[in-house]
Coordinates of C-alpha atoms in Angstrom, one line a residue:
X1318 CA -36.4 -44.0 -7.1
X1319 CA -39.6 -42.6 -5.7
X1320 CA -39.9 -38.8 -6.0
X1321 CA -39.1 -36.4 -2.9
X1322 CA -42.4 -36.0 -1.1
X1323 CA -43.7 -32.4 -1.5
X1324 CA -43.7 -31.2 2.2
X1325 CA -45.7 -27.7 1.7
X1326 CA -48.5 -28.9 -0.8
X1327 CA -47.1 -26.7 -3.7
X1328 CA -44.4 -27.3 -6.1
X1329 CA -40.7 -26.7 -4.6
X1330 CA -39.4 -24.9 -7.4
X1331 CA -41.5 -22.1 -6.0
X1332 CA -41.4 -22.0 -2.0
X1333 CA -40.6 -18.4 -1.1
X1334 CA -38.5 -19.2 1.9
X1335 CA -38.9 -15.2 3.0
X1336 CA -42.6 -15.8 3.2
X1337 CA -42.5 -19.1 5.0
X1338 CA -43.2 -18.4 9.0
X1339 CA -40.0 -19.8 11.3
X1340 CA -37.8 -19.1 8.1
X1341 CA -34.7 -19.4 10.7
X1342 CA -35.2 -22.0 12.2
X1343 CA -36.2 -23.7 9.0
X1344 CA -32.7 -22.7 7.8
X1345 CA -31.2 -24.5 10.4
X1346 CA -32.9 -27.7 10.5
X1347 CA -33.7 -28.0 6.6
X1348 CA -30.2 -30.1 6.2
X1349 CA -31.7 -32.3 8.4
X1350 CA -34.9 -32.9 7.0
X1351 CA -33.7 -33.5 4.0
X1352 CA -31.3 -36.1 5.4
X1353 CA -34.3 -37.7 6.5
X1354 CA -36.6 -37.4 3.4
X1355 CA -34.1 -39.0 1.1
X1356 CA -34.6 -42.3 3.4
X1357 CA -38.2 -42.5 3.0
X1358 CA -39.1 -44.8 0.6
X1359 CA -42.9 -46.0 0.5
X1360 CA -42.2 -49.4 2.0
X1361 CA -41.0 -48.1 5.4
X1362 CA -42.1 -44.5 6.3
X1363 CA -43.8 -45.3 9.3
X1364 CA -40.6 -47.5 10.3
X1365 CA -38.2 -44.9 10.1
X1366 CA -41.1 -42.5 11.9
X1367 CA -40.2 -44.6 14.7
X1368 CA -36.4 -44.0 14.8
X1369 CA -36.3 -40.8 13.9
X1370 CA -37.2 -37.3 15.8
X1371 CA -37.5 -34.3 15.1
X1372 CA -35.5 -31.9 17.4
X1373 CA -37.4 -31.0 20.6
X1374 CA -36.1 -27.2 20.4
X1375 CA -34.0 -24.9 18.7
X1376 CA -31.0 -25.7 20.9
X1377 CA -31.1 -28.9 19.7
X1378 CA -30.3 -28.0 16.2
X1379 CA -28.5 -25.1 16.9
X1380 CA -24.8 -24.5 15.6
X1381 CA -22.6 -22.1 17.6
X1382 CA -19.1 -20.7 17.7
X1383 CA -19.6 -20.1 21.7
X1384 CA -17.2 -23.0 23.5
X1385 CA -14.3 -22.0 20.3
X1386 CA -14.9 -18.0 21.1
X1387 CA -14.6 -18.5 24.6
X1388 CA -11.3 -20.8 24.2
X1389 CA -9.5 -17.9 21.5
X1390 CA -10.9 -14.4 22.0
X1391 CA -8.8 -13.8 25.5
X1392 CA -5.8 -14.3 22.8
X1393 CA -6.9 -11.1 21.0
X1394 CA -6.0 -8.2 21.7
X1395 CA -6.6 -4.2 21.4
X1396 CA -3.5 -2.4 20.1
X1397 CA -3.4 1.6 21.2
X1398 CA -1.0 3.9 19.9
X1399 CA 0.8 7.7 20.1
X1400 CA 2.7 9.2 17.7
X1401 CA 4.0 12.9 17.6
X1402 CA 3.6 14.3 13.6
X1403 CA 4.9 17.3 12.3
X1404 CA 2.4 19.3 10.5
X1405 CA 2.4 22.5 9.1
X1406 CA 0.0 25.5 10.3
X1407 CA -0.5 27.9 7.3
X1408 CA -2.3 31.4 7.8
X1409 CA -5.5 31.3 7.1
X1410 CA -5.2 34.3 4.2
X1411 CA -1.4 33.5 3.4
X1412 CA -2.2 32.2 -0.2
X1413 CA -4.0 36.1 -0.7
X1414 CA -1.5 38.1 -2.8
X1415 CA -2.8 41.1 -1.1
X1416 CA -1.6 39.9 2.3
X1417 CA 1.6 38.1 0.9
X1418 CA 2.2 42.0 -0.5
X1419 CA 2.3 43.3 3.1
X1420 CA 3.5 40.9 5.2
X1421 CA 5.5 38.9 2.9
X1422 CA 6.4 35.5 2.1
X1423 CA 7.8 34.7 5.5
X1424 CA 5.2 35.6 8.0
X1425 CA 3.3 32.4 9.5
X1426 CA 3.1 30.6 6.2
X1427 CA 5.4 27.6 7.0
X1428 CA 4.7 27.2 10.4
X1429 CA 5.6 23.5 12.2
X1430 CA 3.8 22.2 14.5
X1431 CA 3.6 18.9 16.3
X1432 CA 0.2 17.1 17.4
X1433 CA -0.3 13.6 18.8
X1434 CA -1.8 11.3 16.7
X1435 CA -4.0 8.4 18.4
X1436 CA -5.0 4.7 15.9
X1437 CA -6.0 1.5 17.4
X1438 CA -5.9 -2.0 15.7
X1439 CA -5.9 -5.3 16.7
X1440 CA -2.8 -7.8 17.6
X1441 CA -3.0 -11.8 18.9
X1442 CA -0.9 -13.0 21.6
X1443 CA 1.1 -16.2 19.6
X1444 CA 3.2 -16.6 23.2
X1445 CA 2.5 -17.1 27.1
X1446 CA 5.4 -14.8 27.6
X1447 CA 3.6 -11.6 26.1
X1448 CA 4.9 -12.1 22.1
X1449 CA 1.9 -10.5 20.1
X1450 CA 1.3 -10.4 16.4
X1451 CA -0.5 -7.4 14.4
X1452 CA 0.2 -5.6 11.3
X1453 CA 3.4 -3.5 11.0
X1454 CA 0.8 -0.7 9.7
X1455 CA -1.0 -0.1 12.8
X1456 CA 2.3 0.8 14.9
X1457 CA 4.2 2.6 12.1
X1458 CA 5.8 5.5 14.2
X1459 CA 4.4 4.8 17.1
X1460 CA 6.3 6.7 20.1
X1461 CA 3.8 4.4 22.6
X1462 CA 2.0 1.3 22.4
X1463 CA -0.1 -0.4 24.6
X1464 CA -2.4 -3.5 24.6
X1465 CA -6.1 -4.2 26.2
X1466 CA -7.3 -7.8 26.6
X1467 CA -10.5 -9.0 26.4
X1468 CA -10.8 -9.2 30.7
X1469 CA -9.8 -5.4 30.7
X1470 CA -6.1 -5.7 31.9
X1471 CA -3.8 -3.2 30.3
X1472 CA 0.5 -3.4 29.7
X1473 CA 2.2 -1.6 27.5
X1474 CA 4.5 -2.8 24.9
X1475 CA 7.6 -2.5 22.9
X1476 CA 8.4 -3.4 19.6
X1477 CA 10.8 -6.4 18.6
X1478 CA 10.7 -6.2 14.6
X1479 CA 8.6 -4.5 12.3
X1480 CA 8.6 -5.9 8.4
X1481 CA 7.1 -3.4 6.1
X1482 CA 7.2 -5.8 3.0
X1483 CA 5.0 -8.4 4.8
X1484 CA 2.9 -5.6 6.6
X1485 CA 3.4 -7.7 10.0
X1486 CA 5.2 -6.6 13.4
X1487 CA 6.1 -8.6 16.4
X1488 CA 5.0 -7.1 19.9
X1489 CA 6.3 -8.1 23.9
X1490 CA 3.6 -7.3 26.5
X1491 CA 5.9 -5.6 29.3
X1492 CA 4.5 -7.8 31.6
X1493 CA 6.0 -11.3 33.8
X1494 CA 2.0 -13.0 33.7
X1495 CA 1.4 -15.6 31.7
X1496 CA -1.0 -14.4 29.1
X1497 CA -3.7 -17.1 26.9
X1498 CA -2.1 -17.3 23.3
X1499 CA -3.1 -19.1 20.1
X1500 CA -0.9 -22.2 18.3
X1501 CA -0.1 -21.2 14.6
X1502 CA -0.8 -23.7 12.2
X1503 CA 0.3 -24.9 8.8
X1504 CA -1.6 -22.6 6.7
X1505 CA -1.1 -25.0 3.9
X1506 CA -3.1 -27.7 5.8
X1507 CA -6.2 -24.8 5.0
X1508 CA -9.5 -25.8 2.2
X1509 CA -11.4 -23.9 0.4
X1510 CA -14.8 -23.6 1.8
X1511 CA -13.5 -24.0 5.6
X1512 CA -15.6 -22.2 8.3
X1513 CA -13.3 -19.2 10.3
X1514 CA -13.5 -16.9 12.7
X1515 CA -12.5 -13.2 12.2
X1516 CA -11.8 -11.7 15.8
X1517 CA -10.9 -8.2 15.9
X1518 CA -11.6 -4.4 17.2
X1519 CA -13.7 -3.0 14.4
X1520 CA -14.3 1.1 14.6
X1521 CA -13.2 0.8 18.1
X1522 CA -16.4 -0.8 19.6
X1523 CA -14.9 -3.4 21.1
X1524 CA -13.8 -7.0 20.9
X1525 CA -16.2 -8.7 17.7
X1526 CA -16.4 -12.0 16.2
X1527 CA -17.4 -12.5 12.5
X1528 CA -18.2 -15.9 10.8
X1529 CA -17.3 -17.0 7.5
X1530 CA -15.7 -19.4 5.1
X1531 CA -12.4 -20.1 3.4
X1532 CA -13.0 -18.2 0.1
X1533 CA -9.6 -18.7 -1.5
X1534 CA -5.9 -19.8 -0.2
X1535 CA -3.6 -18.1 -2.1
X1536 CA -5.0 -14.6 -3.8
X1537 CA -1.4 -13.6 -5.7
X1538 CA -3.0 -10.6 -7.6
X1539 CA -3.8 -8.1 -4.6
X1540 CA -1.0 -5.6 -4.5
X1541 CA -1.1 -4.9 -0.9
X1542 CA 2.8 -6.3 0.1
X1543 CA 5.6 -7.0 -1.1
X1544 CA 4.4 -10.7 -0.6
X1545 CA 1.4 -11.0 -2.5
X1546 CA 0.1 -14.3 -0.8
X1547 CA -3.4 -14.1 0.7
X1548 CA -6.1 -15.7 2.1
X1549 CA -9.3 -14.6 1.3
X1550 CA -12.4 -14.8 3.7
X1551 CA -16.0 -13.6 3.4
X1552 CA -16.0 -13.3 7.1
X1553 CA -16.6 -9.5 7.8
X1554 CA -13.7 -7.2 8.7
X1555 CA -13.4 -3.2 8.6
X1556 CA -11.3 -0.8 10.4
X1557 CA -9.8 -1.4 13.7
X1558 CA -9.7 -5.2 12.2
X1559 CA -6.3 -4.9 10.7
X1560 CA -3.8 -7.3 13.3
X1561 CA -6.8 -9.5 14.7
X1562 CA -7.3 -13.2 14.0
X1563 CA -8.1 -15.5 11.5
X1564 CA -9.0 -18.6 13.2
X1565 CA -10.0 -22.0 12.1
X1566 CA -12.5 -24.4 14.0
X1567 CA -9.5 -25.8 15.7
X1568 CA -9.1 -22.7 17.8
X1569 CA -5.6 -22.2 16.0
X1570 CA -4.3 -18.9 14.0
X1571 CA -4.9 -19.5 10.8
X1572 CA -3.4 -16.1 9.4
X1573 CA -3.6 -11.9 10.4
X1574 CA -6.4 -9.9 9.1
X1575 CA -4.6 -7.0 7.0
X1576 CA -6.6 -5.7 4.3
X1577 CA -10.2 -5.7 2.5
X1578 CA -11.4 -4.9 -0.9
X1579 CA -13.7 -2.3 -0.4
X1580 CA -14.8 1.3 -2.6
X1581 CA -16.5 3.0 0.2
X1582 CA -14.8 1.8 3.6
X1583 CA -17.1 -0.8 4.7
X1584 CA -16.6 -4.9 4.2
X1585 CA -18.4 -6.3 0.9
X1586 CA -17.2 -9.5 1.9
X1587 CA -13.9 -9.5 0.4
X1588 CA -11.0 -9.6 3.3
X1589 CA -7.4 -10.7 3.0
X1590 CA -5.4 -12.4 5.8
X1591 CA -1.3 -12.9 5.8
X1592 CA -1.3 -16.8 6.2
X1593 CA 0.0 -18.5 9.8
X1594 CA 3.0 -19.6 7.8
X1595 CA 4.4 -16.1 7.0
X1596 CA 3.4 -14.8 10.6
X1597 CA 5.7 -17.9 11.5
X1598 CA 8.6 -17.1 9.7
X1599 CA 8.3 -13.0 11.2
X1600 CA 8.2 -13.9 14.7
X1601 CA 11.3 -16.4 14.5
X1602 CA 12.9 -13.5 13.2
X1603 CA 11.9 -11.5 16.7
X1604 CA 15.4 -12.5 18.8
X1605 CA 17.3 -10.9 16.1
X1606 CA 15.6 -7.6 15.6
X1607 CA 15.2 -8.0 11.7
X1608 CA 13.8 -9.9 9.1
X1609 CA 16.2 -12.0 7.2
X1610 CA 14.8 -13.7 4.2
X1611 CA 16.9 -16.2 1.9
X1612 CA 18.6 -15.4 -1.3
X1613 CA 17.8 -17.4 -4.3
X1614 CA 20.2 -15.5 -6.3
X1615 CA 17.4 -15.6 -9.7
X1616 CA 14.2 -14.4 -10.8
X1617 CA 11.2 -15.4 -12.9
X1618 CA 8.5 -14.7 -14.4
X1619 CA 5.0 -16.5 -14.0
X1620 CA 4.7 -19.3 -17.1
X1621 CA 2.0 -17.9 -19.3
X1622 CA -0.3 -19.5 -21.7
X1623 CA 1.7 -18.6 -24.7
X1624 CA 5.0 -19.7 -22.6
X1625 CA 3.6 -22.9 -21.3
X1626 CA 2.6 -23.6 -25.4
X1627 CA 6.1 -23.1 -26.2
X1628 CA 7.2 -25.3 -23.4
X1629 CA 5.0 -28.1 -24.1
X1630 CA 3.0 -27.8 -20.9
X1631 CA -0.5 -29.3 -20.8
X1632 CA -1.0 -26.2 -19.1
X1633 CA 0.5 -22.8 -17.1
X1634 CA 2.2 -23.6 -14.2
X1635 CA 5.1 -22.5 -12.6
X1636 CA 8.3 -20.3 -13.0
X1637 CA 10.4 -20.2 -15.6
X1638 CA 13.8 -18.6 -14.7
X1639 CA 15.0 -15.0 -16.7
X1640 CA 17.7 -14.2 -15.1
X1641 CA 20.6 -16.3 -12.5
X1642 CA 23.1 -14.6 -10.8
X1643 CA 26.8 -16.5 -11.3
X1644 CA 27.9 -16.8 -7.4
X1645 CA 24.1 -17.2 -5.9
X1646 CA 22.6 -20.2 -4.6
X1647 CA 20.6 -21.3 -7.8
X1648 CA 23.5 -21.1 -10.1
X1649 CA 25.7 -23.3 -6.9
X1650 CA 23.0 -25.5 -7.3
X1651 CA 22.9 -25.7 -11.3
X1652 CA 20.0 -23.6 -12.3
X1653 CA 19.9 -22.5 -14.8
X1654 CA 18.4 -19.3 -17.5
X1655 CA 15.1 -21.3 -19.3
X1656 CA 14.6 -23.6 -16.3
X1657 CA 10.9 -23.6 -15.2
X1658 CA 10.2 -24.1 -11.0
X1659 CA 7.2 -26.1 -10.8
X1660 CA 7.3 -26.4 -6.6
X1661 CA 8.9 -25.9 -3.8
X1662 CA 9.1 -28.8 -1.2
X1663 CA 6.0 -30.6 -3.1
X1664 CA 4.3 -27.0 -2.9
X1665 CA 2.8 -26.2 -6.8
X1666 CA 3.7 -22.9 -7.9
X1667 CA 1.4 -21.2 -9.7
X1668 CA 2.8 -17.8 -10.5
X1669 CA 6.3 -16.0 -9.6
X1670 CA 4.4 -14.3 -6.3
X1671 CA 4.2 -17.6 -5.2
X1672 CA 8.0 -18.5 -5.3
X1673 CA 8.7 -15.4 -3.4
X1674 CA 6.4 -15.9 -1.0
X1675 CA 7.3 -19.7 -0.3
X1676 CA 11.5 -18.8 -0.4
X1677 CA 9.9 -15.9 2.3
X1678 CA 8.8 -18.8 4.6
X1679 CA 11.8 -20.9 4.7
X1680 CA 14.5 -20.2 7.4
X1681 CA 18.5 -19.2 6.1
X1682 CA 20.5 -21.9 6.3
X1683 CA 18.0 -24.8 5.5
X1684 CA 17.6 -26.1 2.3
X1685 CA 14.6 -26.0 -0.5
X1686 CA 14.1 -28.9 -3.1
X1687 CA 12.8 -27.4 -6.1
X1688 CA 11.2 -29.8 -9.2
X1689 CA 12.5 -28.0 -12.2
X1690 CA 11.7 -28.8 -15.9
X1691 CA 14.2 -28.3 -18.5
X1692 CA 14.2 -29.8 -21.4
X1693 CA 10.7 -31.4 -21.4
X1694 CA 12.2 -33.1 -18.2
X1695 CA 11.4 -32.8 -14.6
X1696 CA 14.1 -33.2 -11.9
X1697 CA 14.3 -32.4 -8.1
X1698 CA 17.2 -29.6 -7.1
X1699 CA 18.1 -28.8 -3.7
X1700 CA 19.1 -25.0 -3.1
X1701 CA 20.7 -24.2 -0.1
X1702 CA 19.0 -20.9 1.5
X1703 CA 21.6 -18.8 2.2
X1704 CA 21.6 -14.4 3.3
X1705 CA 21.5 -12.2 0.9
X1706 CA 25.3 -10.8 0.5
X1707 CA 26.2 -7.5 1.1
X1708 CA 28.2 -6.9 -2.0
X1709 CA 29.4 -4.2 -3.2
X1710 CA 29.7 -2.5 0.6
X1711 CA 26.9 0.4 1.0
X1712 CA 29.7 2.9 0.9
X1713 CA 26.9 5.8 1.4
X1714 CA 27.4 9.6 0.8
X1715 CA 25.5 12.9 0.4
X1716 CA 25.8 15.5 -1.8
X1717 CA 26.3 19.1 -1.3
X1718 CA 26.9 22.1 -2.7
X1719 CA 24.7 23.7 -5.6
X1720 CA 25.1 20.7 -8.5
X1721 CA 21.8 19.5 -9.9
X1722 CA 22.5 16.4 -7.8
X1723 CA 23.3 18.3 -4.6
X1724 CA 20.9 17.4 -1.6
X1725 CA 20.2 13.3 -2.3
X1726 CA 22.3 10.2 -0.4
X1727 CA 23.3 7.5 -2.4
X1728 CA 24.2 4.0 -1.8
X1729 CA 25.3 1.1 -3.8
X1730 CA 23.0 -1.7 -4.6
X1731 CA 23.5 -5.3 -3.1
X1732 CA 21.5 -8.3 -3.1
X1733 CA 21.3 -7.0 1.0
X1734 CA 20.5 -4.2 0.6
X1735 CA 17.3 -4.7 -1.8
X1736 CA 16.1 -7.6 -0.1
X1737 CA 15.3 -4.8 3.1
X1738 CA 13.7 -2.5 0.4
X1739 CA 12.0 -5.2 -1.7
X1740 CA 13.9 -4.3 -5.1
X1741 CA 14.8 -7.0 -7.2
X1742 CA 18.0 -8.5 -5.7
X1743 CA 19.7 -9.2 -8.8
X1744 CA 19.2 -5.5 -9.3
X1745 CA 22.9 -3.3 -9.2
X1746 CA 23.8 0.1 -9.6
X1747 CA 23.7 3.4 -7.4
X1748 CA 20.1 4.2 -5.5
X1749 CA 19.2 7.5 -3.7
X1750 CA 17.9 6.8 -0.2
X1751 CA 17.4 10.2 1.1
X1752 CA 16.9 13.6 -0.5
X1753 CA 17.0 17.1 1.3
X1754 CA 13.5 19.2 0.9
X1755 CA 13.8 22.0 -0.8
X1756 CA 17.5 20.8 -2.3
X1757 CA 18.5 21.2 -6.1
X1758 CA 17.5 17.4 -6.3
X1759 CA 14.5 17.7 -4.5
X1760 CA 13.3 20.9 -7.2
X1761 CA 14.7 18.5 -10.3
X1762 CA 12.2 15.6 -8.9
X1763 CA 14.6 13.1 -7.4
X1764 CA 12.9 10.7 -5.1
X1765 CA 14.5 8.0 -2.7
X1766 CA 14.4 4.5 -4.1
X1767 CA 15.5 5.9 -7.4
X1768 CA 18.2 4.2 -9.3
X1769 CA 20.8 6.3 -11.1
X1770 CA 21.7 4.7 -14.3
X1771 CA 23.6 7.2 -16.3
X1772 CA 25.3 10.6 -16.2
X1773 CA 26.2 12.3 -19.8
X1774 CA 26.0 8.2 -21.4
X1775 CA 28.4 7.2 -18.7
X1776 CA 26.9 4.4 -17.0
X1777 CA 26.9 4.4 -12.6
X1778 CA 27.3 1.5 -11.7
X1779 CA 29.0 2.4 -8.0
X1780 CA 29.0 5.5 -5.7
X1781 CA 32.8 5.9 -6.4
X1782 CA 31.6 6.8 -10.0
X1783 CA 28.9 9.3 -8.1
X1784 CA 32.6 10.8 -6.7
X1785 CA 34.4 10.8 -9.8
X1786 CA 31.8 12.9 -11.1
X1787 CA 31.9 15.4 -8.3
X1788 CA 35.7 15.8 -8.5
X1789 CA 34.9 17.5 -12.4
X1790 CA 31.1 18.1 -12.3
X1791 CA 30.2 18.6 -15.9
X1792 CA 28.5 22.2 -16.8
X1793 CA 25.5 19.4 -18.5
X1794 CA 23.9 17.0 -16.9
X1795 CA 22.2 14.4 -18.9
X1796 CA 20.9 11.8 -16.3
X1797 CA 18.7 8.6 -17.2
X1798 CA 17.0 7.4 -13.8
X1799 CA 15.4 4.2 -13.4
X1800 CA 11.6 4.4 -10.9
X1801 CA 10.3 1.2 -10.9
X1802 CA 9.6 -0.1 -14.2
X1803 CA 10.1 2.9 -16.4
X1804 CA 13.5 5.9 -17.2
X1805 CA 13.5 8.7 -16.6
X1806 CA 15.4 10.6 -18.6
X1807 CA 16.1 14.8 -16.9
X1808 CA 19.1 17.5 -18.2
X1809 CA 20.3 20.4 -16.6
X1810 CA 22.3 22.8 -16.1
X1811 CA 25.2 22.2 -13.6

């Protein structure tokens, strides 16, 4: 094969593209002189001379988002909002021990005040009838909201469900015109190395468009929700991007801007999208007014090196079960403890984030065929996707008086229940949900979400054992408290 002709008289290893004069437009065209270099041979050169041009102008050559911006952007929208805070006003010399000495503890320390808080984000319209998408963060506590399209026109809105664990919220624009949306697609259907648009309200300015790639479909190891399933663009995002759209060169949504990895504020090129198929499975949930995900009734944990060597795996994939509760769907279904979960309706799985997130995407009442391996076997299992069960009842109470518990709500655990708070479902016992400032459980250290394990090495494992205790509260109290992964062991005096 003859050698690629040297088009600048010195060797190519060397061309300093920053020095060369027209660098972009040489950018743009150089994949298509090479296309037609690699056909010259010395035999026809001055044939293919003939047949081939070189572009006339730079719009000849020219790629550009402009018809798919112009067909998606009036989807995007601006998302205003107003919330009232309570903050506390403290005199300026309050913390002096020579004014406290005077005036004592009481004057104008504590004050409450309220002030009105304004943010702004981004949201896509997903329905002609007003529905909008956009991160559950950006209207936390809003008291108003209100939306801005691209042509100016303004409507406020209300909020149909808000879903902390997947950071997404579903809008209605109070308004009977029919407003340009976007068609989700199947965010599985997405490559690595796909071109994508980021649309969005950055800082405020405005309505911008970023360009970008594809740089990874399912990043499981950012801890930013509940459902650690992302995909990862280059395509610039910051502030004020959080809600906007991902969009492929299809002009459909192809997930929600929500987060970037940043450690000064500004976008290094890193930014994480919840995919279309999550956003799905949130809006559908809209008529209801909550988020209902299905119960598996099991947990994992993500098949290791070591674990997929004891398995005989050629390598680690999957699931393997830990735990199955006896009346859930997976035991119904024959799962069993030691079983590993290879996919999900054909979809691999490589690590336990990725079972939640796929059971997250189904609907309750379908079905899920899972390809298990057990015993060096595989085999297909269908699981029917049922609610999580409220069982025990929540049976809440609070606790007053002046006992070391005295000021905290408690509630009993239930597959439910955890499912709304993103606790392990197969998780029981007695959790405090609310605690009273300033309260003897407040001062000990108590904290909602905490799980009460033991009192005096008498295990909780309901609130009526929270009320057995109350009816002859001991004079010690020995208590062993489960926060996330690690006791907490605390004793007082009662």
């Amino acid at each position: 094969m003859s050698p690629l002709p040297d088009l600048t008289g010195r060797d190519p290893e060397v061309i300093d593209l920053m020095r060369i004069p027209g660098k972009a437009t040489f950018l743009r065209i150089c994949c298509t002189l090479l296309l037609g270099v690699i056909t010259f041979t010395a035999q026809n050169t001055s044939v293919q001379a003939q047949t081939r041009e070189l572009p006339s102008s730079r719009q000849d050559v020219q790629l550009s988002f402009a018809p798919l911006v112009k067909r998606v952007a009036p989807s995007v929208v601006n998302v205003f909002t107003r919330k009232t805070v309570q903050s506390r006003r403290e005199t300026p010399f309050f913390n002096d021990p020579f004014f406290r000495r005077f005036f004592g503890d009481q004057f104008g320390g504590n004050q409450q005040r309220e002030r009105t808080v304004n943010s702004l984000g981004s949201g896509v319209i997903v329905g002609a009838d007003g529905v909008i998408v956009t991160n559950n963060h950006v209207i936390d506590g809003a008291d108003e909201i209100r939306i801005v399209l691209s042509d100016r026109r303004e409507f406020d809105a209300k909020l149909l469900v808000a879903d902390e664990r997947s950071d997404l919220a579903v809008l209605k624009a109070l308004t009977d015109e029919p407003l340009p949306f976007l068609e989700l697609m199947d965010s599985d259907e997405i490559e690595v190395g796909d071109l994508v648009l980021a649309i969005g309200n950055p800082f405020g300015f405005g309505q911008t468009v970023t360009s970008g790639i594809v740089s990874a479909r399912a990043r499981t190891t950012v801890g930013i929700t509940d459902f650690s399933f992302f995909i990862q663009t280059d395509a610039s995002i910051n502030p004020g991007n959080s809600g906007g759209a991902l969009v492929g060169l299809d002009g459909r949504l192809l997930g929600v801007n929500t987060a970037i990895y940043s450690k000064d504020g500004g976008s290094n090129g890193i930014g994480f999208a919840v995919p279309a198929n999550m956003v799905r499975a949130v809006i559908n949930s809209a008529a209801s007014g909550k988020v209902v995900r299905p119960w598996l009734g099991a947990s994992g944990q993500t098949v290791t090196a070591d674990i997929a060597a004891s398995l005989n795996l050629d390598k680690p994939l999957g699931v393997v079960l830990n735990r199955v509760h006896p009346k859930g769907p997976a035991a119904s279904s024959g799962l069993q403890v030691g079983d590993v979960v290879l996919a999900i309706d054909g979809k691999p799985l490589p690590d336990a984030q990725s079972l939640k997130f796929r059971l997250g995407t189904r609907s309750v009442g379908g079905t899920a065929r899972m390809t298990i391996l057990r015993s060096g076997k595989s085999r297909d299992v269908d699981v029917e996707l049922i609610a999580p069960p409220e069982d025990p009842e929540p049976n809440p109470i609070r606790v007053s008086g002046n006992l070391p518990i005295s000021g905290a709500a408690f509630i009993n655990l239930s597959p439910a229940f955890n499912e709304t708070k993103g606790i392990d479902t197969l998780i029981t016992g007695v959790a405090v949900t609310e605690i009273a400032r300033g309260s003897p459980a407040d001062r000990i250290g108590f904290e909602p979400g905490d799980i009460i394990l033991s009192v005096n090495e008498t295990k909780i494992e309901r609130v009526s054992d929270i009320k057995k205790l109350l009816a002859s509260p001991p004079q010690e109290w020995a208590l062993k408290v489960r926060r996330g992964s690690r006791v907490i062991s605390v004793k007082v005096r009662g």
